[in-house]
mmCIF file of C-alpha atoms in Angstrom:
data_model
loop_
_atom_site.group_PDB
_atom_site.id
_atom_site.type_symbol
_atom_site.label_atom_id
_atom_site.label_comp_id
_atom_site.label_asym_id
_atom_site.label_seq_id
_atom_site.Cartn_x
_atom_site.Cartn_y
_atom_site.Cartn_z
ATOM 1 C CA GLY Q 1295 -45.330 -40.367 59.060
ATOM 2 C CA GLU Q 1296 -44.624 -36.680 59.327
ATOM 3 C CA ASN Q 1297 -46.542 -34.570 56.882
ATOM 4 C CA VAL Q 1298 -47.057 -30.926 55.975
ATOM 5 C CA GLU Q 1299 -50.125 -29.940 53.996
ATOM 6 C CA GLN Q 1300 -50.124 -26.655 52.113
ATOM 7 C CA HIS Q 1301 -53.024 -24.730 50.580
ATOM 8 C CA PRO Q 1302 -53.843 -23.402 48.106
ATOM 9 C CA SER Q 1303 -51.756 -24.954 45.357
ATOM 10 C CA THR Q 1304 -52.235 -21.897 43.150
ATOM 11 C CA LEU Q 1305 -53.188 -18.366 44.054
ATOM 12 C CA SER Q 1306 -53.796 -15.361 41.831
ATOM 13 C CA VAL Q 1307 -54.160 -11.902 43.326
ATOM 14 C CA GLN Q 1308 -54.311 -8.394 41.984
ATOM 15 C CA GLU Q 1309 -51.282 -6.209 42.548
ATOM 16 C CA GLY Q 1310 -51.647 -4.433 45.873
ATOM 17 C CA ASP Q 1311 -53.918 -7.082 47.385
ATOM 18 C CA SER Q 1312 -52.911 -9.472 50.146
ATOM 19 C CA ALA Q 1313 -52.039 -13.148 49.765
ATOM 20 C CA VAL Q 1314 -52.360 -15.819 52.423
ATOM 21 C CA ILE Q 1315 -50.909 -19.318 52.258
ATOM 22 C CA LYS Q 1316 -51.669 -21.900 54.927
ATOM 23 C CA CYS Q 1317 -49.837 -24.980 56.143
ATOM 24 C CA THR Q 1318 -50.753 -27.702 58.600
ATOM 25 C CA TYR Q 1319 -48.215 -30.037 60.155
ATOM 26 C CA SER Q 1320 -48.668 -33.408 61.798
ATOM 27 C CA ASP Q 1321 -45.648 -33.785 64.082
ATOM 28 C CA SER Q 1322 -46.366 -32.094 67.403
ATOM 29 C CA ALA Q 1323 -42.614 -32.040 68.105
ATOM 30 C CA SER Q 1324 -42.046 -29.573 65.245
ATOM 31 C CA ASN Q 1325 -40.539 -26.393 66.575
ATOM 32 C CA TYR Q 1326 -39.221 -24.409 63.619
ATOM 33 C CA PHE Q 1327 -41.211 -23.291 60.580
ATOM 34 C CA PRO Q 1328 -39.486 -21.573 57.657
ATOM 35 C CA TRP Q 1329 -41.006 -20.215 54.478
ATOM 36 C CA TYR Q 1330 -39.141 -20.289 51.188
ATOM 37 C CA LYS Q 1331 -39.657 -18.493 47.897
ATOM 38 C CA GLN Q 1332 -38.509 -20.281 44.768
ATOM 39 C CA GLU Q 1333 -38.277 -18.604 41.412
ATOM 40 C CA LEU Q 1334 -38.179 -20.619 38.224
ATOM 41 C CA GLY Q 1335 -34.922 -22.519 37.799
ATOM 42 C CA LYS Q 1336 -33.470 -21.321 41.099
ATOM 43 C CA GLY Q 1337 -32.959 -22.685 44.571
ATOM 44 C CA PRO Q 1338 -35.318 -21.790 47.422
ATOM 45 C CA GLN Q 1339 -34.704 -18.557 49.327
ATOM 46 C CA LEU Q 1340 -35.608 -18.182 52.968
ATOM 47 C CA ILE Q 1341 -38.030 -15.278 53.345
ATOM 48 C CA ILE Q 1342 -39.208 -15.615 56.923
ATOM 49 C CA ASP Q 1343 -39.265 -18.162 59.716
ATOM 50 C CA ILE Q 1344 -40.850 -18.647 63.100
ATOM 51 C CA ARG Q 1345 -40.024 -20.697 66.156
ATOM 52 C CA SER Q 1346 -42.564 -22.526 68.257
ATOM 53 C CA ASN Q 1347 -42.263 -20.142 71.189
ATOM 54 C CA VAL Q 1348 -43.529 -17.236 69.083
ATOM 55 C CA GLY Q 1349 -47.043 -16.674 67.744
ATOM 56 C CA GLU Q 1350 -46.332 -14.106 65.065
ATOM 57 C CA LYS Q 1351 -43.413 -12.553 63.249
ATOM 58 C CA LYS Q 1352 -43.356 -9.729 60.750
ATOM 59 C CA ASP Q 1353 -40.787 -8.436 58.296
ATOM 60 C CA GLN Q 1354 -41.997 -5.475 56.248
ATOM 61 C CA ARG Q 1355 -44.732 -6.813 53.921
ATOM 62 C CA ILE Q 1356 -44.347 -10.412 55.048
ATOM 63 C CA ALA Q 1357 -45.695 -11.975 58.217
ATOM 64 C CA VAL Q 1358 -46.038 -15.487 59.568
ATOM 65 C CA THR Q 1359 -48.462 -16.673 62.238
ATOM 66 C CA LEU Q 1360 -48.296 -19.915 64.175
ATOM 67 C CA ASN Q 1361 -51.067 -21.740 66.020
ATOM 68 C CA LYS Q 1362 -49.418 -24.596 67.903
ATOM 69 C CA THR Q 1363 -52.661 -25.935 69.289
ATOM 70 C CA ALA Q 1364 -54.151 -26.361 65.831
ATOM 71 C CA LYS Q 1365 -50.740 -27.213 64.336
ATOM 72 C CA HIS Q 1366 -50.966 -24.754 61.541
ATOM 73 C CA PHE Q 1367 -49.028 -21.725 60.362
ATOM 74 C CA SER Q 1368 -49.655 -19.161 57.674
ATOM 75 C CA LEU Q 1369 -47.741 -16.781 55.438
ATOM 76 C CA HIS Q 1370 -49.228 -13.351 54.828
ATOM 77 C CA ILE Q 1371 -47.966 -11.058 52.088
ATOM 78 C CA THR Q 1372 -49.459 -7.579 51.985
ATOM 79 C CA GLU Q 1373 -49.365 -5.026 49.161
ATOM 80 C CA THR Q 1374 -48.334 -7.700 46.691
ATOM 81 C CA GLN Q 1375 -46.120 -6.763 43.768
ATOM 82 C CA PRO Q 1376 -45.448 -8.565 40.477
ATOM 83 C CA GLU Q 1377 -42.009 -9.584 41.750
ATOM 84 C CA ASP Q 1378 -43.722 -11.570 44.509
ATOM 85 C CA SER Q 1379 -44.839 -14.031 41.823
ATOM 86 C CA ALA Q 1380 -43.085 -17.332 42.554
ATOM 87 C CA VAL Q 1381 -43.622 -20.688 44.209
ATOM 88 C CA TYR Q 1382 -43.737 -20.585 47.998
ATOM 89 C CA PHE Q 1383 -42.953 -23.564 50.200
ATOM 90 C CA CYS Q 1384 -43.564 -23.972 53.891
ATOM 91 C CA ALA Q 1385 -41.579 -26.440 55.961
ATOM 92 C CA ALA Q 1386 -41.506 -27.832 59.466
ATOM 93 C CA THR Q 1387 -38.738 -29.409 61.470
ATOM 94 C CA SER Q 1388 -38.013 -30.675 64.942
ATOM 95 C CA GLY Q 1389 -34.799 -31.582 66.676
ATOM 96 C CA THR Q 1390 -33.686 -33.794 63.794
ATOM 97 C CA TYR Q 1391 -33.139 -30.661 61.667
ATOM 98 C CA LYS Q 1392 -34.680 -32.455 58.664
ATOM 99 C CA TYR Q 1393 -37.228 -30.325 56.875
ATOM 100 C CA ILE Q 1394 -40.613 -31.656 55.871
ATOM 101 C CA PHE Q 1395 -41.751 -29.464 52.990
ATOM 102 C CA GLY Q 1396 -45.252 -28.584 51.970
ATOM 103 C CA THR Q 1397 -46.376 -29.165 48.407
ATOM 104 C CA GLY Q 1398 -45.906 -25.563 47.347
ATOM 105 C CA THR Q 1399 -48.123 -22.656 46.311
ATOM 106 C CA ARG Q 1400 -47.748 -20.986 42.955
ATOM 107 C CA LEU Q 1401 -48.498 -17.301 43.526
ATOM 108 C CA LYS Q 1402 -49.266 -15.092 40.585
ATOM 109 C CA VAL Q 1403 -49.584 -11.360 41.130
ATOM 110 C CA LEU Q 1404 -51.520 -9.725 38.327
ATOM 111 C CA ALA Q 1405 -50.464 -6.222 37.333
ATOM 112 C CA GLY E 707 -23.663 -14.203 54.595
ATOM 113 C CA ALA E 708 -24.623 -17.919 54.459
ATOM 114 C CA VAL E 709 -24.025 -18.429 50.755
ATOM 115 C CA VAL E 710 -24.158 -21.885 49.222
ATOM 116 C CA SER E 711 -22.951 -22.547 45.697
ATOM 117 C CA GLN E 712 -23.410 -25.494 43.389
ATOM 118 C CA HIS E 713 -21.452 -26.586 40.385
ATOM 119 C CA PRO E 714 -22.324 -27.146 37.662
ATOM 120 C CA SER E 715 -25.579 -25.215 37.298
ATOM 121 C CA TRP E 716 -26.629 -27.565 34.545
ATOM 122 C CA VAL E 717 -25.251 -30.729 32.995
ATOM 123 C CA ILE E 718 -26.218 -33.049 30.179
ATOM 124 C CA CYS E 719 -24.853 -36.581 30.227
ATOM 125 C CA LYS E 720 -25.399 -39.777 28.333
ATOM 126 C CA SER E 721 -27.226 -42.737 29.803
ATOM 127 C CA GLY E 722 -24.866 -45.043 31.666
ATOM 128 C CA THR E 723 -22.311 -42.394 32.579
ATOM 129 C CA SER E 724 -21.703 -40.826 35.976
ATOM 130 C CA VAL E 725 -21.922 -37.177 36.898
ATOM 131 C CA LYS E 726 -20.678 -35.326 39.974
ATOM 132 C CA ILE E 727 -22.329 -32.278 41.503
ATOM 133 C CA GLU E 728 -20.499 -30.097 44.025
ATOM 134 C CA CYS E 729 -22.047 -28.148 46.853
ATOM 135 C CA ARG E 730 -19.993 -25.569 48.731
ATOM 136 C CA SER E 731 -20.718 -23.343 51.684
ATOM 137 C CA LEU E 732 -18.787 -20.185 50.818
ATOM 138 C CA ASP E 733 -18.756 -18.189 54.025
ATOM 139 C CA PHE E 734 -19.487 -20.631 56.810
ATOM 140 C CA GLN E 735 -18.598 -24.103 57.959
ATOM 141 C CA ALA E 736 -21.476 -26.447 57.335
ATOM 142 C CA THR E 737 -22.053 -29.020 60.029
ATOM 143 C CA THR E 738 -24.631 -30.738 57.902
ATOM 144 C CA MET E 739 -25.461 -30.722 54.224
ATOM 145 C CA PHE E 740 -28.633 -31.996 52.648
ATOM 146 C CA TRP E 741 -29.331 -33.157 49.107
ATOM 147 C CA TYR E 742 -32.775 -32.743 47.574
ATOM 148 C CA ARG E 743 -34.313 -33.671 44.277
ATOM 149 C CA GLN E 744 -37.117 -31.696 42.706
ATOM 150 C CA PHE E 745 -39.194 -32.775 39.731
ATOM 151 C CA PRO E 746 -41.075 -30.176 37.663
ATOM 152 C CA LYS E 747 -43.922 -28.521 39.564
ATOM 153 C CA GLN E 748 -43.271 -30.646 42.632
ATOM 154 C CA SER E 749 -41.913 -30.055 46.079
ATOM 155 C CA LEU E 750 -38.397 -30.745 47.289
ATOM 156 C CA MET E 751 -37.741 -34.341 48.249
ATOM 157 C CA LEU E 752 -34.927 -35.018 50.674
ATOM 158 C CA MET E 753 -32.525 -37.625 49.345
ATOM 159 C CA ALA E 754 -29.870 -37.730 52.032
ATOM 160 C CA THR E 755 -28.268 -35.963 54.952
ATOM 161 C CA SER E 756 -24.524 -35.800 55.313
ATOM 162 C CA ASN E 757 -22.286 -34.739 58.142
ATOM 163 C CA GLU E 758 -18.648 -33.918 57.624
ATOM 164 C CA GLY E 759 -16.434 -36.955 57.949
ATOM 165 C CA SER E 760 -19.206 -39.510 58.319
ATOM 166 C CA LYS E 761 -21.383 -41.570 56.023
ATOM 167 C CA ALA E 762 -24.487 -40.028 54.593
ATOM 168 C CA THR E 763 -27.914 -41.037 55.834
ATOM 169 C CA TYR E 764 -30.228 -41.814 52.946
ATOM 170 C CA GLU E 765 -33.977 -41.451 52.933
ATOM 171 C CA GLN E 766 -36.144 -44.468 52.351
ATOM 172 C CA GLY E 767 -36.283 -45.414 48.699
ATOM 173 C CA VAL E 768 -33.070 -43.611 47.710
ATOM 174 C CA GLU E 769 -30.407 -45.987 46.383
ATOM 175 C CA LYS E 770 -27.166 -45.278 48.206
ATOM 176 C CA ASP E 771 -25.102 -47.078 45.571
ATOM 177 C CA LYS E 772 -26.583 -44.954 42.833
ATOM 178 C CA PHE E 773 -26.370 -41.590 44.581
ATOM 179 C CA LEU E 774 -22.948 -41.418 46.194
ATOM 180 C CA ILE E 775 -22.470 -38.615 48.675
ATOM 181 C CA ASN E 776 -19.124 -37.492 50.017
ATOM 182 C CA HIS E 777 -18.878 -34.782 52.651
ATOM 183 C CA ALA E 778 -15.119 -34.439 52.732
ATOM 184 C CA SER E 779 -14.851 -31.121 54.521
ATOM 185 C CA LEU E 780 -16.932 -28.577 56.386
ATOM 186 C CA THR E 781 -17.413 -26.595 53.188
ATOM 187 C CA LEU E 782 -17.792 -29.228 50.482
ATOM 188 C CA SER E 783 -20.188 -32.056 49.750
ATOM 189 C CA THR E 784 -20.471 -33.912 46.466
ATOM 190 C CA LEU E 785 -23.269 -35.952 44.952
ATOM 191 C CA THR E 786 -22.328 -38.444 42.265
ATOM 192 C CA VAL E 787 -25.109 -39.930 40.190
ATOM 193 C CA THR E 788 -23.720 -43.240 38.954
ATOM 194 C CA SER E 789 -24.865 -45.041 35.820
ATOM 195 C CA ALA E 790 -27.353 -42.290 35.134
ATOM 196 C CA HIS E 791 -30.627 -43.039 33.364
ATOM 197 C CA PRO E 792 -33.164 -40.663 31.816
ATOM 198 C CA GLU E 793 -35.409 -41.032 34.874
ATOM 199 C CA ASP E 794 -32.610 -39.473 36.966
ATOM 200 C CA SER E 795 -33.121 -36.237 35.060
ATOM 201 C CA SER E 796 -34.169 -33.706 37.662
ATOM 202 C CA PHE E 797 -33.240 -30.546 39.528
ATOM 203 C CA TYR E 798 -30.808 -31.371 42.338
ATOM 204 C CA ILE E 799 -30.496 -28.876 45.173
ATOM 205 C CA CYS E 800 -28.203 -28.917 48.167
ATOM 206 C CA SER E 801 -28.540 -27.046 51.409
ATOM 207 C CA ALA E 802 -26.299 -26.495 54.391
ATOM 208 C CA ARG E 803 -26.674 -25.630 58.037
ATOM 209 C CA PHE E 804 -24.251 -24.976 60.851
ATOM 210 C CA THR E 805 -24.174 -26.062 64.447
ATOM 211 C CA ARG E 806 -27.145 -25.309 66.695
ATOM 212 C CA VAL E 807 -28.977 -23.463 63.936
ATOM 213 C CA TYR E 808 -32.219 -24.596 62.351
ATOM 214 C CA GLU E 809 -31.914 -22.555 59.180
ATOM 215 C CA GLN E 810 -30.912 -24.314 56.001
ATOM 216 C CA TYR E 811 -29.300 -22.261 53.263
ATOM 217 C CA PHE E 812 -29.972 -23.552 49.792
ATOM 218 C CA GLY E 813 -27.780 -23.627 46.738
ATOM 219 C CA PRO E 814 -29.012 -22.477 43.320
ATOM 220 C CA GLY E 815 -29.582 -26.028 42.112
ATOM 221 C CA THR E 816 -28.186 -28.194 39.321
ATOM 222 C CA ARG E 817 -30.309 -29.205 36.369
ATOM 223 C CA LEU E 818 -29.358 -32.731 35.265
ATOM 224 C CA THR E 819 -30.523 -34.049 31.920
ATOM 225 C CA VAL E 820 -29.705 -37.631 30.995
ATOM 226 C CA THR E 821 -30.070 -38.451 27.318
#
């Protein structure tokens, strides 16, 4: 069935460094790829998304890249800050609008 | 914009009782609402998809008679956990989307503890 793999499961970086989280999807019909940030005890918050007709999208310190041929997409956070510490989930969806979530990455930014 | 609320934020109930969780889209009309369950340190697992005025579509392995979903209006969906057991204890999160839009907007979640 449809699957989204996410790596790494945990990631520790020094404040100011960059963080990269990668996801690979299996359904070639997937055409929308959001990234969510979830803080402890809260619901996920959309931080950035990308559609299949775009290769890269950037919003201040956050960027997402998509490689449709390889079926993978990545989240890049630059100049990390302690408040970036959270769990990040990638997801993929096609015309059904159902999200297939990755397994999550726990990011810890060390001050 | 695109705010989704959930009520209650947390609930404790006794085994065998039922509990209802509300999900509301506050500033938009939600064509579709989704219900997820999340266990500690795990990803979100989709339980069911509901469209206003029609029966919910449940994912494989989710008991429809145990998790009753009612999507009575374009701004309200409810999840009722019937005859709750300790293994139903989890974090329940709803999300909503509107027509022709891929984005799902998530609620803050409801922590259910069954004793």
